[in-house]
Amino acid sequence: MRAYSNIAVLKYWGKLDEQLILPTKSSLSFTLSELWTDTEVEVKEGKGVELYINGKRAGERAHERVNGFLERARKFYAIPSARFIIKSTTNFPLAAGMASSASGFAALSKALNKALDLNLDGAELSRMARLGSGSASRSVHSGIVVWHKGEDHYSSYAETLFDKDYWQDLRVIYVILNSGEKKVKSREGMALSVSTCPFYNFWIDYEERILLPAFLEAIRERDFERFATLTMEASNNMHAVCLATRPPLFYLNDLSRRVVELVNAFNEREVKAAYTFDAGPNPAIFTLKEYMEELLALLPGRKIVSGIA
Ligand code: DP6
């Protein structure tokens, strides 16, 4: 079963409940057509998990994560005690701040649903995927997706707000500046931000009350200039929260900052592009079809151009 990666414009960065992965605020993302994970699950007699990623047996950490996910999911879904052979292939660099866990756990949830005949609908699949990785709850859906914060397992789920063809000219360019492992994983980084950033509560309140409604309006009107301005603001704000975390979290590097400057220069007369960064140095750049070629020629690094899946 295939699930696509997603890039959040309004980011998830912090949990209220670490077990259920309930976020401190809602988030908003675009599902990306060119970055995906395909997963098949085979259920055999026995116990435990055997996980293969791109043909190779995955490391201990990945096995622990999947085991933890299955344990949590058992509380809500009829997952038998059995041996799960999980085979995943993905077409993008893992752990490069490119939401590989998002498409990974979304694809795994879909594959379990199929292998075990669970008959889960989209909202239920997003709840299940959330138990693996928060951002995975959004990756089970296509188009422009909101993950409602909620306050328990049932009310915290994702859904499509605008379908994949709503904004046909929109493009996302992933710029791979560095495909190495990131320094502080999102999971640890966001926990530090929640507990130490002095303006953390101000930030979530601002995002929920001001930025989320503004984003929805800009998207509804397909107002690129407004959407792009909000996207850059939201990314900058999240990285300000990271900088104000103890110890500070630096996800951007010199090349990332160079891309910020390039985009700003490109936007001097008219806003034609917007950068956004997750917990890593690689930017995702939103633009419109008509500006693509010009922008591609300007940007450094390896580039993946994607539409909305
Ligand atoms: C910066 O979903 O990877 O990409 O729930 O702990 O697995 P866990 O975290 P994860 O965090 C993603 C954080 C982000 C922002 C986002 O995608 O919303």
GROMACS .gro file of N, CA, C and O in nm, residues 89-174:
model
  344
   89THR      N    1   0.939   0.008   0.075
   89THR     CA    2   1.035   0.074  -0.014
   89THR      C    3   0.996   0.221  -0.021
   89THR      O    4   0.878   0.256  -0.014
   90THR      N    5   1.098   0.302  -0.030
   90THR     CA    6   1.073   0.445  -0.030
   90THR      C    7   1.160   0.508  -0.138
   90THR      O    8   1.264   0.453  -0.172
   91ASN      N    9   1.118   0.619  -0.195
   91ASN     CA   10   1.196   0.677  -0.305
   91ASN      C   11   1.269   0.804  -0.265
   91ASN      O   12   1.302   0.884  -0.348
   92PHE      N   13   1.289   0.825  -0.135
   92PHE     CA   14   1.362   0.946  -0.097
   92PHE      C   15   1.454   0.922   0.021
   92PHE      O   16   1.438   0.824   0.091
   93PRO      N   17   1.552   1.011   0.044
   93PRO     CA   18   1.650   0.989   0.152
   93PRO      C   19   1.582   0.987   0.289
   93PRO      O   20   1.504   1.075   0.321
   94LEU      N   21   1.611   0.882   0.366
   94LEU     CA   22   1.549   0.867   0.498
   94LEU      C   23   1.614   0.964   0.598
   94LEU      O   24   1.730   0.998   0.585
   95ALA      N   25   1.535   1.005   0.696
   95ALA     CA   26   1.585   1.087   0.807
   95ALA      C   27   1.658   1.214   0.763
   95ALA      O   28   1.755   1.255   0.825
   96ALA      N   29   1.614   1.273   0.654
   96ALA     CA   30   1.677   1.398   0.611
   96ALA      C   31   1.581   1.514   0.636
   96ALA      O   32   1.587   1.615   0.568
   97GLY      N   33   1.495   1.499   0.733
   97GLY     CA   34   1.397   1.603   0.759
   97GLY      C   35   1.295   1.609   0.647
   97GLY      O   36   1.239   1.712   0.616
   98MET      N   37   1.270   1.495   0.585
   98MET     CA   38   1.176   1.492   0.474
   98MET      C   39   1.056   1.404   0.505
   98MET      O   40   1.001   1.339   0.417
   99ALA      N   41   1.019   1.400   0.631
   99ALA     CA   42   0.896   1.332   0.671
   99ALA      C   43   0.889   1.186   0.625
   99ALA      O   44   0.787   1.139   0.578
  100SER      N   45   1.001   1.113   0.636
  100SER     CA   46   0.997   0.972   0.599
  100SER      C   47   0.912   0.891   0.696
  100SER      O   48   0.847   0.795   0.658
  101SER      N   49   0.909   0.932   0.825
  101SER     CA   50   0.825   0.858   0.920
  101SER      C   51   0.679   0.884   0.888
  101SER      O   52   0.594   0.799   0.915
  102ALA      N   53   0.647   0.996   0.828
  102ALA     CA   54   0.508   1.028   0.794
  102ALA      C   55   0.455   0.929   0.690
  102ALA      O   56   0.357   0.859   0.714
  103SER      N   57   0.523   0.919   0.575
  103SER     CA   58   0.473   0.825   0.474
  103SER      C   59   0.492   0.682   0.523
  103SER      O   60   0.413   0.593   0.492
  104GLY      N   61   0.596   0.657   0.603
  104GLY     CA   62   0.625   0.523   0.654
  104GLY      C   63   0.511   0.468   0.740
  104GLY      O   64   0.459   0.360   0.713
  105PHE      N   65   0.471   0.543   0.843
  105PHE     CA   66   0.365   0.492   0.931
  105PHE      C   67   0.227   0.501   0.865
  105PHE      O   68   0.138   0.421   0.898
  106ALA      N   69   0.210   0.595   0.772
  106ALA     CA   70   0.082   0.599   0.700
  106ALA      C   71   0.070   0.475   0.611
  106ALA      O   72  -0.035   0.409   0.609
  107ALA      N   73   0.179   0.440   0.540
  107ALA     CA   74   0.175   0.322   0.454
  107ALA      C   75   0.161   0.195   0.538
  107ALA      O   76   0.087   0.103   0.500
  108LEU      N   77   0.228   0.190   0.652
  108LEU     CA   78   0.218   0.073   0.740
  108LEU      C   79   0.074   0.056   0.792
  108LEU      O   80   0.021  -0.055   0.796
  109SER      N   81   0.011   0.166   0.829
  109SER     CA   82  -0.127   0.157   0.878
  109SER      C   83  -0.220   0.106   0.768
  109SER      O   84  -0.306   0.021   0.793
  110LYS      N   85  -0.201   0.155   0.647
  110LYS     CA   86  -0.284   0.109   0.535
  110LYS      C   87  -0.259  -0.040   0.508
  110LYS      O   88  -0.352  -0.115   0.480
  111ALA      N   89  -0.131  -0.079   0.515
  111ALA     CA   90  -0.097  -0.219   0.486
  111ALA      C   91  -0.152  -0.312   0.595
  111ALA      O   92  -0.199  -0.422   0.565
  112LEU      N   93  -0.149  -0.269   0.721
  112LEU     CA   94  -0.207  -0.350   0.830
  112LEU      C   95  -0.357  -0.362   0.813
  112LEU      O   96  -0.416  -0.468   0.834
  113ASN      N   97  -0.418  -0.250   0.778
  113ASN     CA   98  -0.563  -0.247   0.756
  113ASN      C   99  -0.603  -0.353   0.653
  113ASN      O  100  -0.699  -0.426   0.670
  114LYS      N  101  -0.519  -0.362   0.547
  114LYS     CA  102  -0.547  -0.458   0.441
  114LYS      C  103  -0.516  -0.602   0.487
  114LYS      O  104  -0.601  -0.690   0.474
  115ALA      N  105  -0.398  -0.621   0.545
  115ALA     CA  106  -0.356  -0.757   0.582
  115ALA      C  107  -0.449  -0.816   0.688
  115ALA      O  108  -0.471  -0.937   0.690
  116LEU      N  109  -0.502  -0.733   0.777
  116LEU     CA  110  -0.584  -0.784   0.887
  116LEU      C  111  -0.734  -0.763   0.864
  116LEU      O  112  -0.815  -0.788   0.954
  117ASP      N  113  -0.769  -0.714   0.746
  117ASP     CA  114  -0.911  -0.688   0.714
  117ASP      C  115  -0.981  -0.604   0.820
  117ASP      O  116  -1.089  -0.640   0.868
  118LEU      N  117  -0.918  -0.494   0.858
  118LEU     CA  118  -0.974  -0.414   0.969
  118LEU      C  119  -1.087  -0.322   0.923
  118LEU      O  120  -1.165  -0.273   1.004
  119ASN      N  121  -1.091  -0.295   0.793
  119ASN     CA  122  -1.196  -0.207   0.737
  119ASN      C  123  -1.201  -0.068   0.798
  119ASN      O  124  -1.309  -0.016   0.829
  120LEU      N  125  -1.084  -0.008   0.819
  120LEU     CA  126  -1.081   0.126   0.879
  120LEU      C  127  -1.106   0.232   0.772
  120LEU      O  128  -1.054   0.220   0.660
  121ASP      N  129  -1.182   0.335   0.805
  121ASP     CA  130  -1.202   0.444   0.708
  121ASP      C  131  -1.085   0.544   0.722
  121ASP      O  132  -0.995   0.525   0.804
  122GLY      N  133  -1.089   0.651   0.641
  122GLY     CA  134  -0.977   0.746   0.639
  122GLY      C  135  -0.947   0.808   0.774
  122GLY      O  136  -0.831   0.815   0.816
  123ALA      N  137  -1.051   0.852   0.845
  123ALA     CA  138  -1.028   0.917   0.975
  123ALA      C  139  -0.966   0.817   1.073
  123ALA      O  140  -0.872   0.850   1.147
  124GLU      N  141  -1.015   0.693   1.068
  124GLU     CA  142  -0.964   0.592   1.161
  124GLU      C  143  -0.820   0.556   1.126
  124GLU      O  144  -0.736   0.537   1.215
  125LEU      N  145  -0.790   0.550   0.994
  125LEU     CA  146  -0.651   0.523   0.954
  125LEU      C  147  -0.558   0.633   1.002
  125LEU      O  148  -0.445   0.609   1.041
  126SER      N  149  -0.608   0.757   0.999
  126SER     CA  150  -0.522   0.868   1.043
  126SER      C  151  -0.498   0.860   1.194
  126SER      O  152  -0.390   0.892   1.241
  127ARG      N  153  -0.596   0.812   1.269
  127ARG     CA  154  -0.576   0.793   1.414
  127ARG      C  155  -0.473   0.684   1.439
  127ARG      O  156  -0.384   0.698   1.523
  128MET      N  157  -0.485   0.575   1.361
  128MET     CA  158  -0.389   0.466   1.380
  128MET      C  159  -0.247   0.514   1.344
  128MET      O  160  -0.153   0.493   1.421
  129ALA      N  161  -0.233   0.581   1.229
  129ALA     CA  162  -0.101   0.625   1.184
  129ALA      C  163  -0.039   0.723   1.285
  129ALA      O  164   0.082   0.723   1.307
  130ARG      N  165  -0.124   0.804   1.348
  130ARG     CA  166  -0.078   0.900   1.448
  130ARG      C  167  -0.004   0.832   1.562
  130ARG      O  168   0.089   0.886   1.621
  131LEU      N  169  -0.046   0.707   1.595
  131LEU     CA  170   0.018   0.635   1.704
  131LEU      C  171   0.162   0.595   1.669
  131LEU      O  172   0.240   0.560   1.757
  132GLY      N  173   0.196   0.600   1.539
  132GLY     CA  174   0.333   0.571   1.497
  132GLY      C  175   0.416   0.698   1.491
  132GLY      O  176   0.527   0.705   1.544
  133SER      N  177   0.360   0.800   1.428
  133SER     CA  178   0.429   0.928   1.415
  133SER      C  179   0.322   1.034   1.388
  133SER      O  180   0.233   1.011   1.304
  134GLY      N  181   0.330   1.145   1.460
  134GLY     CA  182   0.225   1.245   1.449
  134GLY      C  183   0.196   1.286   1.305
  134GLY      O  184   0.081   1.283   1.258
  135SER      N  185   0.303   1.320   1.231
  135SER     CA  186   0.283   1.370   1.095
  135SER      C  187   0.225   1.263   1.002
  135SER      O  188   0.171   1.295   0.896
  136ALA      N  189   0.235   1.135   1.041
  136ALA     CA  190   0.180   1.026   0.960
  136ALA      C  191   0.028   1.033   0.954
  136ALA      O  192  -0.033   0.986   0.858
  137SER      N  193  -0.034   1.095   1.055
  137SER     CA  194  -0.181   1.103   1.054
  137SER      C  195  -0.227   1.182   0.932
  137SER      O  196  -0.332   1.154   0.875
  138ARG      N  197  -0.145   1.281   0.889
  138ARG     CA  198  -0.183   1.362   0.772
  138ARG      C  199  -0.155   1.288   0.643
  138ARG      O  200  -0.220   1.313   0.541
  139SER      N  201  -0.052   1.199   0.644
  139SER     CA  202  -0.009   1.134   0.520
  139SER      C  203  -0.102   1.024   0.470
  139SER      O  204  -0.083   0.974   0.361
  140VAL      N  205  -0.202   0.985   0.548
  140VAL     CA  206  -0.296   0.885   0.495
  140VAL      C  207  -0.393   0.951   0.396
  140VAL      O  208  -0.462   0.881   0.323
  141HIS      N  209  -0.397   1.084   0.396
  141HIS     CA  210  -0.494   1.155   0.312
  141HIS      C  211  -0.426   1.225   0.194
  141HIS      O  212  -0.309   1.258   0.201
  142SER      N  213  -0.505   1.255   0.092
  142SER     CA  214  -0.450   1.329  -0.021
  142SER      C  215  -0.493   1.476  -0.012
  142SER      O  216  -0.579   1.512   0.069
  143GLY      N  217  -0.428   1.557  -0.094
  143GLY     CA  218  -0.466   1.698  -0.105
  143GLY      C  219  -0.409   1.785   0.006
  143GLY      O  220  -0.295   1.767   0.050
  144ILE      N  221  -0.489   1.879   0.049
  144ILE     CA  222  -0.448   1.974   0.154
  144ILE      C  223  -0.520   1.927   0.281
  144ILE      O  224  -0.643   1.916   0.283
  145VAL      N  225  -0.440   1.897   0.382
  145VAL     CA  226  -0.491   1.818   0.495
  145VAL      C  227  -0.474   1.891   0.627
  145VAL      O  228  -0.369   1.953   0.651
  146VAL      N  229  -0.576   1.884   0.711
  146VAL     CA  230  -0.562   1.939   0.846
  146VAL      C  231  -0.561   1.822   0.945
  146VAL      O  232  -0.631   1.723   0.927
  147TRP      N  233  -0.476   1.832   1.045
  147TRP     CA  234  -0.478   1.738   1.158
  147TRP      C  235  -0.536   1.814   1.276
  147TRP      O  236  -0.474   1.907   1.326
  148HIS      N  237  -0.660   1.778   1.312
  148HIS     CA  238  -0.724   1.844   1.425
  148HIS      C  239  -0.656   1.797   1.553
  148HIS      O  240  -0.647   1.676   1.577
  149LYS      N  241  -0.616   1.895   1.631
  149LYS     CA  242  -0.544   1.866   1.755
  149LYS      C  243  -0.620   1.765   1.842
  149LYS      O  244  -0.566   1.662   1.881
  150GLY      N  245  -0.745   1.792   1.871
  150GLY     CA  246  -0.824   1.701   1.953
  150GLY      C  247  -0.775   1.692   2.095
  150GLY      O  248  -0.677   1.759   2.133
  151GLU      N  249  -0.845   1.608   2.174
  151GLU     CA  250  -0.802   1.595   2.314
  151GLU      C  251  -0.797   1.449   2.360
  151GLU      O  252  -0.763   1.422   2.474
  152ASP      N  253  -0.831   1.358   2.269
  152ASP     CA  254  -0.818   1.216   2.301
  152ASP      C  255  -0.800   1.140   2.168
  152ASP      O  256  -0.796   1.203   2.062
  153HIS      N  257  -0.788   1.007   2.177
  153HIS     CA  258  -0.759   0.930   2.055
  153HIS      C  259  -0.865   0.955   1.947
  153HIS      O  260  -0.832   0.967   1.829
  154TYR      N  261  -0.989   0.965   1.989
  154TYR     CA  262  -1.096   0.980   1.890
  154TYR      C  263  -1.096   1.119   1.823
  154TYR      O  264  -1.112   1.131   1.702
  155SER      N  265  -1.078   1.224   1.902
  155SER     CA  266  -1.093   1.359   1.845
  155SER      C  267  -0.967   1.411   1.776
  155SER      O  268  -0.970   1.515   1.710
  156SER      N  269  -0.855   1.340   1.788
  156SER     CA  270  -0.732   1.383   1.723
  156SER      C  271  -0.712   1.304   1.594
  156SER      O  272  -0.663   1.191   1.596
  157TYR      N  273  -0.753   1.363   1.481
  157TYR     CA  274  -0.744   1.291   1.354
  157TYR      C  275  -0.725   1.392   1.241
  157TYR      O  276  -0.743   1.513   1.260
  158ALA      N  277  -0.691   1.339   1.123
  158ALA     CA  278  -0.668   1.427   1.008
  158ALA      C  279  -0.774   1.405   0.901
  158ALA      O  280  -0.834   1.298   0.894
  159GLU      N  281  -0.796   1.507   0.821
  159GLU     CA  282  -0.889   1.495   0.708
  159GLU      C  283  -0.847   1.590   0.595
  159GLU      O  284  -0.781   1.691   0.619
  160THR      N  285  -0.890   1.556   0.475
  160THR     CA  286  -0.863   1.642   0.359
  160THR      C  287  -0.957   1.762   0.363
  160THR      O  288  -1.078   1.745   0.379
  161LEU      N  289  -0.900   1.882   0.346
  161LEU     CA  290  -0.986   2.002   0.343
  161LEU      C  291  -1.011   2.048   0.199
  161LEU      O  292  -1.117   2.100   0.167
  162PHE      N  293  -0.908   2.034   0.117
  162PHE     CA  294  -0.918   2.072  -0.026
  162PHE      C  295  -0.859   1.955  -0.104
  162PHE      O  296  -0.751   1.907  -0.068
  163ASP      N  297  -0.926   1.913  -0.210
  163ASP     CA  298  -0.871   1.794  -0.276
  163ASP      C  299  -0.750   1.828  -0.363
  163ASP      O  300  -0.715   1.945  -0.382
  164LYS      N  301  -0.685   1.724  -0.412
  164LYS     CA  302  -0.552   1.742  -0.473
  164LYS      C  303  -0.554   1.831  -0.597
  164LYS      O  304  -0.451   1.886  -0.636
  165ASP      N  305  -0.669   1.846  -0.659
  165ASP     CA  306  -0.676   1.930  -0.780
  165ASP      C  307  -0.722   2.072  -0.751
  165ASP      O  308  -0.743   2.150  -0.844
  166TYR      N  309  -0.738   2.105  -0.623
  166TYR     CA  310  -0.795   2.236  -0.590
  166TYR      C  311  -0.706   2.351  -0.640
  166TYR      O  312  -0.755   2.453  -0.687
  167TRP      N  313  -0.574   2.332  -0.626
  167TRP     CA  314  -0.482   2.440  -0.665
  167TRP      C  315  -0.381   2.380  -0.764
  167TRP      O  316  -0.270   2.348  -0.729
  168GLN      N  317  -0.427   2.366  -0.890
  168GLN     CA  318  -0.351   2.286  -0.986
  168GLN      C  319  -0.215   2.343  -1.023
  168GLN      O  320  -0.126   2.269  -1.061
  169ASP      N  321  -0.198   2.475  -1.013
  169ASP     CA  322  -0.071   2.535  -1.055
  169ASP      C  323   0.035   2.532  -0.945
  169ASP      O  324   0.150   2.572  -0.968
  170LEU      N  325  -0.004   2.488  -0.828
  170LEU     CA  326   0.090   2.490  -0.717
  170LEU      C  327   0.195   2.378  -0.734
  170LEU      O  328   0.161   2.267  -0.771
  171ARG      N  329   0.321   2.411  -0.705
  171ARG     CA  330   0.429   2.312  -0.711
  171ARG      C  331   0.513   2.323  -0.584
  171ARG      O  332   0.523   2.430  -0.525
  172VAL      N  333   0.575   2.210  -0.549
  172VAL     CA  334   0.666   2.211  -0.435
  172VAL      C  335   0.801   2.160  -0.485
  172VAL      O  336   0.808   2.056  -0.550
  173ILE      N  337   0.905   2.236  -0.458
  173ILE     CA  338   1.041   2.191  -0.494
  173ILE      C  339   1.111   2.154  -0.364
  173ILE      O  340   1.127   2.237  -0.275
  174TYR      N  341   1.150   2.028  -0.353
  174TYR     CA  342   1.230   1.985  -0.239
  174TYR      C  343   1.376   2.006  -0.276
  174TYR      O  344   1.421   1.957  -0.379
   0.00000   0.00000   0.00000
